[in-house]
């Protein structure tokens, strides 16, 4: 299962701070480095607006 950060992302950084493997890449809309992501779901739980979904 892979996760994707959607266009609704506010780039608040909450997901990036919560990721235990530093798989969140900063930008105007954040993204997830699939090579680093361990599919733990921490980012989904952390996102305050639900902008991270299962792909």
mmCIF file of N, CA and C in Angstrom:
data_model
loop_
_atom_site.group_PDB
_atom_site.id
_atom_site.type_symbol
_atom_site.label_atom_id
_atom_site.label_comp_id
_atom_site.label_asym_id
_atom_site.label_seq_id
_atom_site.Cartn_x
_atom_site.Cartn_y
_atom_site.Cartn_z
ATOM 1 N N UNK A 1 0.851 -1.170 0.000
ATOM 2 C CA UNK A 1 0.000 0.000 0.000
ATOM 3 C C UNK A 1 0.896 1.232 0.000
ATOM 4 N N UNK A 2 0.582 2.187 -0.860
ATOM 5 C CA UNK A 2 1.354 3.425 -0.938
ATOM 6 C C UNK A 2 0.472 4.598 -0.535
ATOM 7 N N UNK A 3 1.101 5.638 -0.057
ATOM 8 C CA UNK A 3 0.382 6.837 0.343
ATOM 9 C C UNK A 3 0.758 7.991 -0.573
ATOM 10 N N UNK A 4 -0.192 8.897 -0.771
ATOM 11 C CA UNK A 4 -0.001 10.056 -1.629
ATOM 12 C C UNK A 4 -0.508 11.286 -0.900
ATOM 13 N N UNK A 5 0.205 12.388 -1.065
ATOM 14 C CA UNK A 5 -0.246 13.669 -0.522
ATOM 15 C C UNK A 5 -0.977 14.388 -1.656
ATOM 16 N N UNK A 6 -2.227 14.724 -1.427
ATOM 17 C CA UNK A 6 -3.069 15.322 -2.462
ATOM 18 C C UNK A 6 -2.856 16.838 -2.573
ATOM 19 N N UNK A 7 -3.509 17.423 -3.564
ATOM 20 C CA UNK A 7 -3.416 18.863 -3.813
ATOM 21 C C UNK A 7 -3.989 19.705 -2.673
ATOM 22 N N UNK A 8 -4.742 19.083 -1.765
ATOM 23 C CA UNK A 8 -5.299 19.809 -0.636
ATOM 24 C C UNK A 8 -4.236 20.166 0.409
ATOM 25 N N UNK A 9 -3.033 19.627 0.255
ATOM 26 C CA UNK A 9 -1.939 19.854 1.201
ATOM 27 C C UNK A 9 -1.705 21.353 1.435
ATOM 28 N N UNK A 10 -1.606 21.723 2.702
ATOM 29 C CA UNK A 10 -1.337 23.111 3.080
ATOM 30 C C UNK A 10 0.140 23.368 3.340
ATOM 31 N N UNK A 11 0.970 22.333 3.209
ATOM 32 C CA UNK A 11 2.411 22.416 3.473
ATOM 33 C C UNK A 11 2.681 22.930 4.886
ATOM 34 N N UNK A 12 1.907 22.418 5.846
ATOM 35 C CA UNK A 12 2.054 22.867 7.236
ATOM 36 C C UNK A 12 3.229 22.184 7.945
ATOM 37 N N UNK A 13 3.665 21.039 7.412
ATOM 38 C CA UNK A 13 4.810 20.348 7.989
ATOM 39 C C UNK A 13 4.490 19.319 9.055
ATOM 40 N N UNK A 14 3.231 19.180 9.424
ATOM 41 C CA UNK A 14 2.865 18.236 10.476
ATOM 42 C C UNK A 14 3.229 16.803 10.093
ATOM 43 N N UNK A 15 2.968 16.428 8.864
ATOM 44 C CA UNK A 15 3.292 15.065 8.422
ATOM 45 C C UNK A 15 4.797 14.839 8.427
ATOM 46 N N UNK A 16 5.534 15.836 7.989
ATOM 47 C CA UNK A 16 6.990 15.725 7.931
ATOM 48 C C UNK A 16 7.576 15.522 9.323
ATOM 49 N N UNK A 17 7.062 16.246 10.291
ATOM 50 C CA UNK A 17 7.539 16.123 11.669
ATOM 51 C C UNK A 17 7.203 14.760 12.265
ATOM 52 N N UNK A 18 6.112 14.157 11.809
ATOM 53 C CA UNK A 18 5.676 12.893 12.400
ATOM 54 C C UNK A 18 6.309 11.663 11.752
ATOM 55 N N UNK A 19 6.872 11.797 10.579
ATOM 56 C CA UNK A 19 7.394 10.649 9.837
ATOM 57 C C UNK A 19 8.665 10.099 10.486
ATOM 58 N N UNK A 20 8.641 8.835 10.919
ATOM 59 C CA UNK A 20 9.794 8.257 11.612
ATOM 60 C C UNK A 20 10.979 7.944 10.699
ATOM 61 N N UNK A 21 10.770 7.934 9.376
ATOM 62 C CA UNK A 21 11.862 7.607 8.451
ATOM 63 C C UNK A 21 12.196 8.765 7.504
ATOM 64 N N UNK A 22 11.693 9.949 7.802
ATOM 65 C CA UNK A 22 11.968 11.145 7.000
ATOM 66 C C UNK A 22 11.653 10.953 5.520
ATOM 67 N N UNK A 23 10.489 10.403 5.230
ATOM 68 C CA UNK A 23 10.099 10.137 3.847
ATOM 69 C C UNK A 23 9.284 11.265 3.226
ATOM 70 N N UNK A 24 8.970 12.293 3.990
ATOM 71 C CA UNK A 24 8.191 13.417 3.465
ATOM 72 C C UNK A 24 9.147 14.440 2.875
ATOM 73 N N UNK A 25 8.870 14.842 1.634
ATOM 74 C CA UNK A 25 9.712 15.800 0.921
ATOM 75 C C UNK A 25 9.001 17.145 0.908
ATOM 76 N N UNK A 26 9.698 18.171 1.378
ATOM 77 C CA UNK A 26 9.126 19.511 1.479
ATOM 78 C C UNK A 26 8.994 20.158 0.104
ATOM 79 N N UNK A 27 7.941 20.938 -0.063
ATOM 80 C CA UNK A 27 7.700 21.675 -1.295
ATOM 81 C C UNK A 27 6.450 22.505 -1.130
ATOM 82 N N UNK A 28 5.979 23.141 -2.207
ATOM 83 C CA UNK A 28 4.741 23.922 -2.101
ATOM 84 C C UNK A 28 3.587 22.998 -1.723
ATOM 85 N N UNK A 29 3.630 21.784 -2.247
ATOM 86 C CA UNK A 29 2.795 20.675 -1.783
ATOM 87 C C UNK A 29 3.778 19.570 -1.455
ATOM 88 N N UNK A 30 3.701 19.048 -0.265
ATOM 89 C CA UNK A 30 4.657 18.022 0.143
ATOM 90 C C UNK A 30 4.415 16.740 -0.651
ATOM 91 N N UNK A 31 5.424 15.885 -0.686
ATOM 92 C CA UNK A 31 5.289 14.592 -1.353
ATOM 93 C C UNK A 31 5.949 13.520 -0.495
ATOM 94 N N UNK A 32 5.729 12.271 -0.864
ATOM 95 C CA UNK A 32 6.270 11.156 -0.106
ATOM 96 C C UNK A 32 7.297 10.423 -0.958
ATOM 97 N N UNK A 33 8.498 10.272 -0.429
ATOM 98 C CA UNK A 33 9.551 9.516 -1.093
ATOM 99 C C UNK A 33 9.234 8.031 -0.920
ATOM 100 N N UNK A 34 8.785 7.402 -1.981
ATOM 101 C CA UNK A 34 8.353 6.008 -1.892
ATOM 102 C C UNK A 34 9.497 5.047 -1.591
ATOM 103 N N UNK A 35 10.720 5.452 -1.863
ATOM 104 C CA UNK A 35 11.876 4.611 -1.546
ATOM 105 C C UNK A 35 12.109 4.547 -0.036
ATOM 106 N N UNK A 36 11.790 5.614 0.665
ATOM 107 C CA UNK A 36 11.990 5.670 2.119
ATOM 108 C C UNK A 36 10.764 5.246 2.913
ATOM 109 N N UNK A 37 9.586 5.487 2.369
ATOM 110 C CA UNK A 37 8.337 5.246 3.088
ATOM 111 C C UNK A 37 8.202 3.776 3.481
ATOM 112 N N UNK A 38 7.838 3.548 4.739
ATOM 113 C CA UNK A 38 7.633 2.190 5.246
ATOM 114 C C UNK A 38 6.155 1.861 5.423
ATOM 115 N N UNK A 39 5.285 2.730 4.892
ATOM 116 C CA UNK A 39 3.832 2.514 4.921
ATOM 117 C C UNK A 39 3.280 2.328 6.329
ATOM 118 N N UNK A 40 3.796 3.096 7.271
ATOM 119 C CA UNK A 40 3.346 2.967 8.660
ATOM 120 C C UNK A 40 2.034 3.701 8.918
ATOM 121 N N UNK A 41 1.698 4.696 8.076
ATOM 122 C CA UNK A 41 0.453 5.434 8.234
ATOM 123 C C UNK A 41 0.504 6.585 9.225
ATOM 124 N N UNK A 42 1.644 6.838 9.809
ATOM 125 C CA UNK A 42 1.768 7.928 10.779
ATOM 126 C C UNK A 42 1.405 9.270 10.151
ATOM 127 N N UNK A 43 1.792 9.475 8.922
ATOM 128 C CA UNK A 43 1.502 10.741 8.240
ATOM 129 C C UNK A 43 0.000 10.951 8.059
ATOM 130 N N UNK A 44 -0.720 9.871 7.761
ATOM 131 C CA UNK A 44 -2.176 9.977 7.597
ATOM 132 C C UNK A 44 -2.812 10.442 8.898
ATOM 133 N N UNK A 45 -2.397 9.850 9.989
ATOM 134 C CA UNK A 45 -2.936 10.228 11.295
ATOM 135 C C UNK A 45 -2.568 11.653 11.689
ATOM 136 N N UNK A 46 -1.394 12.105 11.241
ATOM 137 C CA UNK A 46 -0.911 13.436 11.626
ATOM 138 C C UNK A 46 -1.529 14.569 10.827
ATOM 139 N N UNK A 47 -1.914 14.310 9.596
ATOM 140 C CA UNK A 47 -2.404 15.387 8.715
ATOM 141 C C UNK A 47 -3.708 15.976 9.256
ATOM 142 N N UNK A 48 -3.717 17.274 9.568
ATOM 143 C CA UNK A 48 -4.900 17.892 10.162
ATOM 144 C C UNK A 48 -6.080 18.068 9.208
ATOM 145 N N UNK A 49 -5.838 17.960 7.894
ATOM 146 C CA UNK A 49 -6.943 18.156 6.952
ATOM 147 C C UNK A 49 -7.231 16.926 6.098
ATOM 148 N N UNK A 50 -6.559 15.822 6.357
ATOM 149 C CA UNK A 50 -6.818 14.598 5.611
ATOM 150 C C UNK A 50 -6.322 14.627 4.182
ATOM 151 N N UNK A 51 -5.211 15.313 3.935
ATOM 152 C CA UNK A 51 -4.683 15.441 2.583
ATOM 153 C C UNK A 51 -3.815 14.266 2.153
ATOM 154 N N UNK A 52 -3.655 13.277 3.008
ATOM 155 C CA UNK A 52 -2.851 12.103 2.661
ATOM 156 C C UNK A 52 -3.796 10.910 2.570
ATOM 157 N N UNK A 53 -3.702 10.217 1.439
ATOM 158 C CA UNK A 53 -4.604 9.099 1.188
ATOM 159 C C UNK A 53 -3.810 7.872 0.731
ATOM 160 N N UNK A 54 -4.462 6.714 0.795
ATOM 161 C CA UNK A 54 -3.877 5.495 0.232
ATOM 162 C C UNK A 54 -4.029 5.558 -1.277
ATOM 163 N N UNK A 55 -2.987 5.162 -1.970
ATOM 164 C CA UNK A 55 -3.022 5.193 -3.441
ATOM 165 C C UNK A 55 -3.642 3.924 -3.975
#
